[in-house]
Short mmCIF file of C-alpha atoms and ligand atoms in Angstrom, two decimals:
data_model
loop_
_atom_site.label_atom_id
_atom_site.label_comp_id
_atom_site.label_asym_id
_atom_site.label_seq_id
_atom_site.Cartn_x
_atom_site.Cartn_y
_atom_site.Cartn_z
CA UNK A 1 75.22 41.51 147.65
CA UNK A 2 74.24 43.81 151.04
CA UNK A 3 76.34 46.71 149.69
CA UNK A 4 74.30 46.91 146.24
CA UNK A 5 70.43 46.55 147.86
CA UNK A 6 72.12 49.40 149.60
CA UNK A 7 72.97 51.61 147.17
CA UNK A 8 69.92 50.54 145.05
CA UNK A 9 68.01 51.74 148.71
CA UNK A 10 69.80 54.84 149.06
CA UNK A 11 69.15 56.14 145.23
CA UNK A 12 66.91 58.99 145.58
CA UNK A 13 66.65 58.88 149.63
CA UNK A 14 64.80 61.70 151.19
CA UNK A 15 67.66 61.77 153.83
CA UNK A 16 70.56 59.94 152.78
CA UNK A 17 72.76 60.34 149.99
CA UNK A 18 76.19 58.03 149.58
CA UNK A 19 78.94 60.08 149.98
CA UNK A 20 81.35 57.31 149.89
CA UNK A 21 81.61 53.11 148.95
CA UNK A 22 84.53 51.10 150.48
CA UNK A 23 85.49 47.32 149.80
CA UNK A 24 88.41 44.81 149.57
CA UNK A 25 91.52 45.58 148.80
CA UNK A 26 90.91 44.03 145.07
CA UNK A 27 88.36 47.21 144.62
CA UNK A 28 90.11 49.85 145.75
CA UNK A 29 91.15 52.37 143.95
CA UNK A 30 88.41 51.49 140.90
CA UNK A 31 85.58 53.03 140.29
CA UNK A 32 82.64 51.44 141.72
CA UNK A 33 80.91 50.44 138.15
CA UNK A 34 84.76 48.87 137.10
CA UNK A 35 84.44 46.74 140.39
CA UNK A 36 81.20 45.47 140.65
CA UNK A 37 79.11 42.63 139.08
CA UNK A 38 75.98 44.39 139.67
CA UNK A 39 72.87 41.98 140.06
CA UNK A 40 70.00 43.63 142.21
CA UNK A 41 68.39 45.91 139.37
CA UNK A 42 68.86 47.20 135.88
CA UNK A 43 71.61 49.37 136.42
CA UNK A 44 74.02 51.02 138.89
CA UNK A 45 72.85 54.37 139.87
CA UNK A 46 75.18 56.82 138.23
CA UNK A 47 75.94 58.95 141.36
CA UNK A 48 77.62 56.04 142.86
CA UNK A 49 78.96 53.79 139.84
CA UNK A 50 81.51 56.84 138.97
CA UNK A 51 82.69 56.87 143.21
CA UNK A 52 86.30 55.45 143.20
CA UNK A 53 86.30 52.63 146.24
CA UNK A 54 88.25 53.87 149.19
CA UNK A 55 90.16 51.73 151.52
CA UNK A 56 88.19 49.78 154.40
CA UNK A 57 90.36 51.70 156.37
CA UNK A 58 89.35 53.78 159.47
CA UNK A 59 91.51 56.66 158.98
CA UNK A 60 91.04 56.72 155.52
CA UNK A 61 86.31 56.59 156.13
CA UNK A 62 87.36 59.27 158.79
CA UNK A 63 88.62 61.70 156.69
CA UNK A 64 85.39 61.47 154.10
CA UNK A 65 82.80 64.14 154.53
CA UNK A 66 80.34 61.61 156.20
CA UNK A 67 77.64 61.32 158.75
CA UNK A 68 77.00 57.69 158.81
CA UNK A 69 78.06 54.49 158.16
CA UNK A 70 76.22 51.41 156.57
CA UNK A 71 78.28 48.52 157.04
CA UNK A 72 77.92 45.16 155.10
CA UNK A 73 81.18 43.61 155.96
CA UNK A 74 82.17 40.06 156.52
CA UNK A 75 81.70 39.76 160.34
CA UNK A 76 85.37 38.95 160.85
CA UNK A 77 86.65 42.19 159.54
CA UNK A 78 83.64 44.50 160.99
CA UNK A 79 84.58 43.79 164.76
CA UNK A 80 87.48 46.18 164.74
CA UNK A 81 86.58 48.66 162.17
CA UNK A 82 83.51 48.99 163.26
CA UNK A 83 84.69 50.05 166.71
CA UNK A 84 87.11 52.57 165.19
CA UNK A 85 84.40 54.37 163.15
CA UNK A 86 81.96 54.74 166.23
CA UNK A 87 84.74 55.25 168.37
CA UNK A 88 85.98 58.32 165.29
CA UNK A 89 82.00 59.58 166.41
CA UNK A 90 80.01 58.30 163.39
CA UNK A 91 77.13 56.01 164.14
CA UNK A 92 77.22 52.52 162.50
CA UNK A 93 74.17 50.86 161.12
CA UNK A 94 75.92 47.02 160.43
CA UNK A 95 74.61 43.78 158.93
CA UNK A 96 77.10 42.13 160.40
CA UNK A 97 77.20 39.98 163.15
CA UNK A 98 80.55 41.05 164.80
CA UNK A 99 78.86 43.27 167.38
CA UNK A 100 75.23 42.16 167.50
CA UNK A 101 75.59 40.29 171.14
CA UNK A 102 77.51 42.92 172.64
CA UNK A 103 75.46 44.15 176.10
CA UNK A 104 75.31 47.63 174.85
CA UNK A 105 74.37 47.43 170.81
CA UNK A 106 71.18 47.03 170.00
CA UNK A 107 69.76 44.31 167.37
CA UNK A 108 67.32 46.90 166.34
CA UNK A 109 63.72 46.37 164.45
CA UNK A 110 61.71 49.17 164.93
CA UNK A 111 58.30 47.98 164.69
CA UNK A 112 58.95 44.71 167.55
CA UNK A 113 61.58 46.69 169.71
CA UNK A 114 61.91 49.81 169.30
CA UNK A 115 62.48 50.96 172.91
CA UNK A 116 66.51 49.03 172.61
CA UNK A 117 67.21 52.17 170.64
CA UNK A 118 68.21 53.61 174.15
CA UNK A 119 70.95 51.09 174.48
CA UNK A 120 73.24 53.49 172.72
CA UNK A 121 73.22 55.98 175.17
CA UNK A 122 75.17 53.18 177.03
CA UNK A 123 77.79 53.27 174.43
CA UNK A 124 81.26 53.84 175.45
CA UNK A 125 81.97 55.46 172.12
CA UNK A 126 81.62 59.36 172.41
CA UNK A 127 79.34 60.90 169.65
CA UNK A 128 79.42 57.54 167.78
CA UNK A 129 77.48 53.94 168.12
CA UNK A 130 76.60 50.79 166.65
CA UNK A 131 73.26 50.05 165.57
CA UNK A 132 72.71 46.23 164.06
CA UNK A 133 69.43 44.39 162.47
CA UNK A 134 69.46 40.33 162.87
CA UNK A 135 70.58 37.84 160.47
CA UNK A 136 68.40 37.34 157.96
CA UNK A 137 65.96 34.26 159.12
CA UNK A 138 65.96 35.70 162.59
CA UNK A 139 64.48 38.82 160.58
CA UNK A 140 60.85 37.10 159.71
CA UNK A 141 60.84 34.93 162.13
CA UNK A 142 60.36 38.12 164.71
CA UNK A 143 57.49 39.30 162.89
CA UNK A 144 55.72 35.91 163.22
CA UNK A 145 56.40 35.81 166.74
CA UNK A 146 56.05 39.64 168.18
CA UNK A 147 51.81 39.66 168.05
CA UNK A 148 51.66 36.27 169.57
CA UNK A 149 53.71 37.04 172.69
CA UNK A 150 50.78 38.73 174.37
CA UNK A 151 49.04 35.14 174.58
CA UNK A 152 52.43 34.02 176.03
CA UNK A 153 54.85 31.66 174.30
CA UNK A 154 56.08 28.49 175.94
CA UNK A 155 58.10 27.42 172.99
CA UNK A 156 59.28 27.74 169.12
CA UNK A 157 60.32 25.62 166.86
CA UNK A 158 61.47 26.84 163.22
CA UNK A 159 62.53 25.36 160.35
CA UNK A 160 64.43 27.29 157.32
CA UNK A 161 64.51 26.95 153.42
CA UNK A 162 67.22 29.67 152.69
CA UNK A 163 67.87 31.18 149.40
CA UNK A 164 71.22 30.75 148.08
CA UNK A 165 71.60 35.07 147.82
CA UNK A 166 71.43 34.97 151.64
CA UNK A 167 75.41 33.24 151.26
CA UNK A 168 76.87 36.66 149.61
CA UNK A 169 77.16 37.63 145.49
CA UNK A 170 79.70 34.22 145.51
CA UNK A 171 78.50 32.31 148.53
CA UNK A 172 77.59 29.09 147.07
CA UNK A 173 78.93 27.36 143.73
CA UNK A 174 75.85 25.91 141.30
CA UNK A 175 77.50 22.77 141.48
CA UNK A 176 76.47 22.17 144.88
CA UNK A 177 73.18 23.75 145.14
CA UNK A 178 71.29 23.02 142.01
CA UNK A 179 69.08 19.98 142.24
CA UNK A 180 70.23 19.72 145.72
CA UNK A 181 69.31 21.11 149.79
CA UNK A 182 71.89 21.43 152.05
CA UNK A 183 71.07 21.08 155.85
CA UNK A 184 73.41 22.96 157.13
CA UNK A 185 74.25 26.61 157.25
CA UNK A 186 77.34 27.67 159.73
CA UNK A 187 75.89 29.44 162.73
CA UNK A 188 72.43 30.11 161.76
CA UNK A 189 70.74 27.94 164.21
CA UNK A 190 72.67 29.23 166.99
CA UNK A 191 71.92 32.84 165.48
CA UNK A 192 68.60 32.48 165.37
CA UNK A 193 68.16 31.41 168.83
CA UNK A 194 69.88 33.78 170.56
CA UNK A 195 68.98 36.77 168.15
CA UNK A 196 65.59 36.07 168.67
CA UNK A 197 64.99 35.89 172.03
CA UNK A 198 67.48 39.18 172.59
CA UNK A 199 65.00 41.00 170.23
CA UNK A 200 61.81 39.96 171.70
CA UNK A 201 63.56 40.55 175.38
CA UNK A 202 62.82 43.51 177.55
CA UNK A 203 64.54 46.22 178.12
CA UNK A 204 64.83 46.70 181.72
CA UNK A 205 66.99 49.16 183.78
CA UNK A 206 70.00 49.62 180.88
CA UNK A 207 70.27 46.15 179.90
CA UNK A 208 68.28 43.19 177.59
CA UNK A 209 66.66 40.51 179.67
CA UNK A 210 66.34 38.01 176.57
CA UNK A 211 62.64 36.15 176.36
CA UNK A 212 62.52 32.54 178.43
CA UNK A 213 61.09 30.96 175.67
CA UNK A 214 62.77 27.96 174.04
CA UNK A 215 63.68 28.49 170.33
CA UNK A 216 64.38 25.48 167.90
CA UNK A 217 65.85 25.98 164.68
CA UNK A 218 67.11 23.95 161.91
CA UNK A 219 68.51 26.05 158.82
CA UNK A 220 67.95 24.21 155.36
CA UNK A 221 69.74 25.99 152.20
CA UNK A 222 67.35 25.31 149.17
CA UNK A 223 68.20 26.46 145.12
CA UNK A 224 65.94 29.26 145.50
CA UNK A 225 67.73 32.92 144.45
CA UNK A 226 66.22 35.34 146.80
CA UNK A 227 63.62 34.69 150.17
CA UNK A 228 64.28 32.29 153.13
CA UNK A 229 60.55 30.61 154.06
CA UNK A 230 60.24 29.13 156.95
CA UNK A 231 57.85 26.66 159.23
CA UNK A 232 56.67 28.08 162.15
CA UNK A 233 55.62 25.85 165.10
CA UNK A 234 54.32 28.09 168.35
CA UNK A 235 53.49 26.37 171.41
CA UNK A 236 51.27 29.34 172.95
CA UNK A 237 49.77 29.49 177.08
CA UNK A 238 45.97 30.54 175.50
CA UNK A 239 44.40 29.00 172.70
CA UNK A 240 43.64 31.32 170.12
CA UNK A 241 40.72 31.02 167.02
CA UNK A 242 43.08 31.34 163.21
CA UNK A 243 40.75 34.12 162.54
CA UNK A 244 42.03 36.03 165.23
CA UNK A 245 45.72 35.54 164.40
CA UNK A 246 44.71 36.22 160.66
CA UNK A 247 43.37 39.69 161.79
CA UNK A 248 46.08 40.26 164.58
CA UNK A 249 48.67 39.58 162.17
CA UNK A 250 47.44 41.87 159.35
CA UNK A 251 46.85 44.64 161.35
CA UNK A 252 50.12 44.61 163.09
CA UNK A 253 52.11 47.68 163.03
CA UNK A 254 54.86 49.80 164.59
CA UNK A 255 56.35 52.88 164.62
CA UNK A 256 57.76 52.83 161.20
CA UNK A 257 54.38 52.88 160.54
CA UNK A 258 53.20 56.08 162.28
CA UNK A 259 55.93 58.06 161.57
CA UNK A 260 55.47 57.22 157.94
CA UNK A 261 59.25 56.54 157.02
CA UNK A 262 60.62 56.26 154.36
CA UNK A 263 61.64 52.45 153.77
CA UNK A 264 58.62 51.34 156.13
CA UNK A 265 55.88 48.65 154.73
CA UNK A 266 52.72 50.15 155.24
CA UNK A 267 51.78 46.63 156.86
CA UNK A 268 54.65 44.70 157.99
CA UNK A 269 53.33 41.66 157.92
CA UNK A 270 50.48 40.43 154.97
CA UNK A 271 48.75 36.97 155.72
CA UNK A 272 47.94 35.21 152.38
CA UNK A 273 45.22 33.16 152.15
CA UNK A 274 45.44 30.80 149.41
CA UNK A 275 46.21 27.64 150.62
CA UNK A 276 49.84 27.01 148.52
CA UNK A 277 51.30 30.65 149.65
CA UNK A 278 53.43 32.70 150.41
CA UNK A 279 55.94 31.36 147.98
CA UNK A 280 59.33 33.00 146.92
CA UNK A 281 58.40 32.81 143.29
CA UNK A 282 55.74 34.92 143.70
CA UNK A 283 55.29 36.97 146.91
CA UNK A 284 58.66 38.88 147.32
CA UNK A 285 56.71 41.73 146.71
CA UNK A 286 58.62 44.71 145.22
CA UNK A 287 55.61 46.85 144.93
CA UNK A 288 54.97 50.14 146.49
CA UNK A 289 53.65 50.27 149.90
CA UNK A 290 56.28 46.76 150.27
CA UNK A 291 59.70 47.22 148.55
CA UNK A 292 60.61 43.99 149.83
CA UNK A 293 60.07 45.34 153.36
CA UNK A 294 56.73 43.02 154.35
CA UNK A 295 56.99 39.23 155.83
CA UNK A 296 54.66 37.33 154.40
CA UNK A 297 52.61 34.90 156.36
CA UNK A 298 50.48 31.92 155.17
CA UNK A 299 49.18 28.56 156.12
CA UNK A 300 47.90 29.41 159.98
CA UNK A 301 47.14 26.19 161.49
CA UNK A 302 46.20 24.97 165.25
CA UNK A 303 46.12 21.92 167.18
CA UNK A 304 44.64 22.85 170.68
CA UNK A 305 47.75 25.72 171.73
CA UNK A 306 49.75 24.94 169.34
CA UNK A 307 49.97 27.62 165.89
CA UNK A 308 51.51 26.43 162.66
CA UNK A 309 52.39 29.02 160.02
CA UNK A 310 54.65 29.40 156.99
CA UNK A 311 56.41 33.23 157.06
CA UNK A 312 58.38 34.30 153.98
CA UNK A 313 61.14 37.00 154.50
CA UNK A 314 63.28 38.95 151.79
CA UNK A 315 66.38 37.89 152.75
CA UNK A 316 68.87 40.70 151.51
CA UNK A 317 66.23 43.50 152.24
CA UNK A 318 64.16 43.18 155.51
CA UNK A 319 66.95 40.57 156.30
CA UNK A 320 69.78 43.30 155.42
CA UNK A 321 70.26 46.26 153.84
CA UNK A 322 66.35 47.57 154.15
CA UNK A 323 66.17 46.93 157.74
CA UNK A 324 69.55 48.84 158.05
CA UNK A 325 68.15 51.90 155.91
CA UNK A 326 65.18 51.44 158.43
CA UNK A 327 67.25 51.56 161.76
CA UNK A 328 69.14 54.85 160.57
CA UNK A 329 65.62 56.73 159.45
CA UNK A 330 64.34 55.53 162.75
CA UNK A 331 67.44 56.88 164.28
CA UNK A 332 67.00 60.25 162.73
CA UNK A 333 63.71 60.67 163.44
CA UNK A 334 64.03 60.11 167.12
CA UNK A 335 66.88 62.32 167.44
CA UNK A 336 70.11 59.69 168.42
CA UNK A 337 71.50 60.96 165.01
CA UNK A 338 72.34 64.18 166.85
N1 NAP T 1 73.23 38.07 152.11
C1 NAP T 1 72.31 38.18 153.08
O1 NAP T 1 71.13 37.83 152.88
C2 NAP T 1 72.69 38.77 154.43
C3 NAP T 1 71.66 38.98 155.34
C4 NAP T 1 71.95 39.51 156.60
C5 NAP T 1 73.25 39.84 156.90
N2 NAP T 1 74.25 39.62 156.01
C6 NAP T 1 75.62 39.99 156.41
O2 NAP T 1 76.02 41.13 155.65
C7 NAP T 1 77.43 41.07 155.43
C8 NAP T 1 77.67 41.13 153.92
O3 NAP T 1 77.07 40.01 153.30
P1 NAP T 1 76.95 39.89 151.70
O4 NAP T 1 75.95 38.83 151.48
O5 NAP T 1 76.77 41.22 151.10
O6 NAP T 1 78.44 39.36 151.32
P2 NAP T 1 79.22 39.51 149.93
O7 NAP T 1 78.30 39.55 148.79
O8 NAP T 1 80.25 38.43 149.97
O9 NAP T 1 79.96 40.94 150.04
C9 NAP T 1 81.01 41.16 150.96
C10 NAP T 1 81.57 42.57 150.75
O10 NAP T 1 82.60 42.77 151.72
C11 NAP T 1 83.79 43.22 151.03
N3 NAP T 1 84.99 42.66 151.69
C12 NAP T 1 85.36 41.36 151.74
N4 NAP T 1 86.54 41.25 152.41
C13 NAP T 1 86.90 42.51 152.76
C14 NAP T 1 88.03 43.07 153.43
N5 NAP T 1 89.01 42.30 153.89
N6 NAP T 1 88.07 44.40 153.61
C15 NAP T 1 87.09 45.19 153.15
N7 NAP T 1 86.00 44.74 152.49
C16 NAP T 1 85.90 43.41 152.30
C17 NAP T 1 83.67 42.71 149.61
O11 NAP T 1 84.45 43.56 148.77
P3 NAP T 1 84.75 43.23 147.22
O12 NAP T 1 83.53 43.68 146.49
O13 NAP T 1 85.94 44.03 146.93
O14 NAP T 1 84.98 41.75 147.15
C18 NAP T 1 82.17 42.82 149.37
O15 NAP T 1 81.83 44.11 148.94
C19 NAP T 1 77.93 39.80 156.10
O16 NAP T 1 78.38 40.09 157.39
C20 NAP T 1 76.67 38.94 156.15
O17 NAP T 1 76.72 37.96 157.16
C21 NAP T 1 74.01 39.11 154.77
#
């Protein structure tokens, strides 16, 4: 499911071209088109649907004329191979989870931390690195958190509706999700927790000092295809008017933003105001200016300190392979690309 928004990402790429696709040992061999069930647009892009798949091997990656490495692999096989291939000197941008509490990689979102780029000069991997983005609910639930730290959080509580896509191209039969919710997806409480509070941590002397706030999360799967909403409760230190969150919110933005790249939202966060939105139905916007890239925020309500908002997040792009593609253009850009 990742690997596809990828390739669909990297058509046309002002820096990027794929020079290579690897998958399970059932692919190998084929060419890409033969192998894939391909869901995320109209049709594969030629360039890559005539690639024959090469082993998810590290010698066998190692010896492609490559630069860098996007890596949607199940978390249990990236651990290792993922060290190889930064450890063979190419930089890793990975959707997986294998690596993403490791002291020295950084779970990377350019517009809310931007500065834990430096972790991989901490590396212990020559010329190569890891680079990761968050799971996908931790993803929005960032964006809806980053502008109100400033009035200073006390605690979180979330609550998820997760689309079914965010469970992989064959993650969950029909026969147990249609006309059903599931309240329970493995790890994804724990995830967003500690992924959370990593990102919105300081950087300090070499090393994350994770935020003190308490997060609460419970992670609902719903029969919804693509966007994970979620229910926002912030206990904040000031009391702040809706107005002002409305406007801080809308106006947010980041470096993506000011260095104009590529895969960037031109505002990463879009507060809707009709009273029944943002809705996955209609608000994973694949416009220009968007591409997926833009949390949606609606429903800002307060009791005394307390904020209540509903954030929408494309799962498999600013949850996956979009914020991946983001991390490596931020990467190049600043220079770690070398
Ligand atoms: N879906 C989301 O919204 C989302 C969001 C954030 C992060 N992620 C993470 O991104 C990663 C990919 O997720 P996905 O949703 O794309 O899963 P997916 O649709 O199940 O795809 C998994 C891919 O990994 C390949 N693979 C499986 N076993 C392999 C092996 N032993 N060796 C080499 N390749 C192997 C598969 O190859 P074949 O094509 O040959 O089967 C397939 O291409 C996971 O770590 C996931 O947790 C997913």
């Amino acid at each position: 499911m990742i690997g596809q928004h990828f390739i669909r990402i990297l058509e046309n790429h002002p820096y990027f071209e794929v020079s290579a696709v690897t998958a399970s040992q059932q692919s190998q061999g084929k060419e890409y088109r033969a192998a894939t069930d391909w869901i995320v647009s109209d049709s594969i892009p030629e360039s890559v649907g005539q690639k024959l798949i090469i082993a998810t091997e590290s010698q066998d990656i190692l010896k492609q004329d490559i630069d860098l490495v996007f890596s949607a692999l199940p978390s249990s096989i990236a651990f290792d191979i993922e060290s190889e291939l930064a450890q063979g000197g190419l930089p890793v941008f990975s959707n997986a989870s294998a690596h993403r509490m490791d002291d020295d990689v950084p779970i990377l979102i350019p517009e809310i931390n931007p500065d834990h780029l430096e972790l991989v000069k901490t590396q212990d991997y020559g010329d190569g690195f890891i680079v990761t983005n968050s799971n996908c609910s931790t993803s929005g639930l960032v964006f809806g958190l980053k502008p109100l730290q400033k009035f200073g959080i006390n605690s979180v509580i979330v609550s998820t509706y997760q689309a079914v896509s965010g469970a992989g191209r064959n993650g969950i039969s029909s026969v147990d999700i249609l006309g059903n919710v599931i309240p329970f997806i493995f790890n994804e409480e724990e995830k967003m927790v500690t992924e959370t509070k990593e990102i919105l941590g300081n950087l300090d002397d070499g090393k994350v000092k994770p935020a003190v706030f308490d997060v609460n999360a419970s992670c609902i799967r719903v029969p919804v295809y693509d966007g994970h909403l979620e229910s926002i409760v912030v206990d904040l230190e000031e009391s702040v008017e809706i107005d002002d969150i409305r406007s801080i919110m809308n106006n947010f933005s980041g470096e993506p933003q000011s260095l104009n790249l590529p895969t960037a939202p031109v505002h990463p966060i879009v507060v809707l105001d009709e009273p029944d939105r943002p809705q996955p139905k209609r608000d994973l916007s694949l416009k220009k200016g968007d591409l997926g890239m833009a949390v949606k925020i609606g429903r800002i309500r307060r009791q005394r300190s307390r904020l209540n908002m509903i954030l929408l997040v494309h799962n498999t792009i600013r949850g996956a392979a979009g914020a991946s593609v983001l991390n490596a253009e931020f990467s190049m850009v600043k220079g770690v690309l070398g």
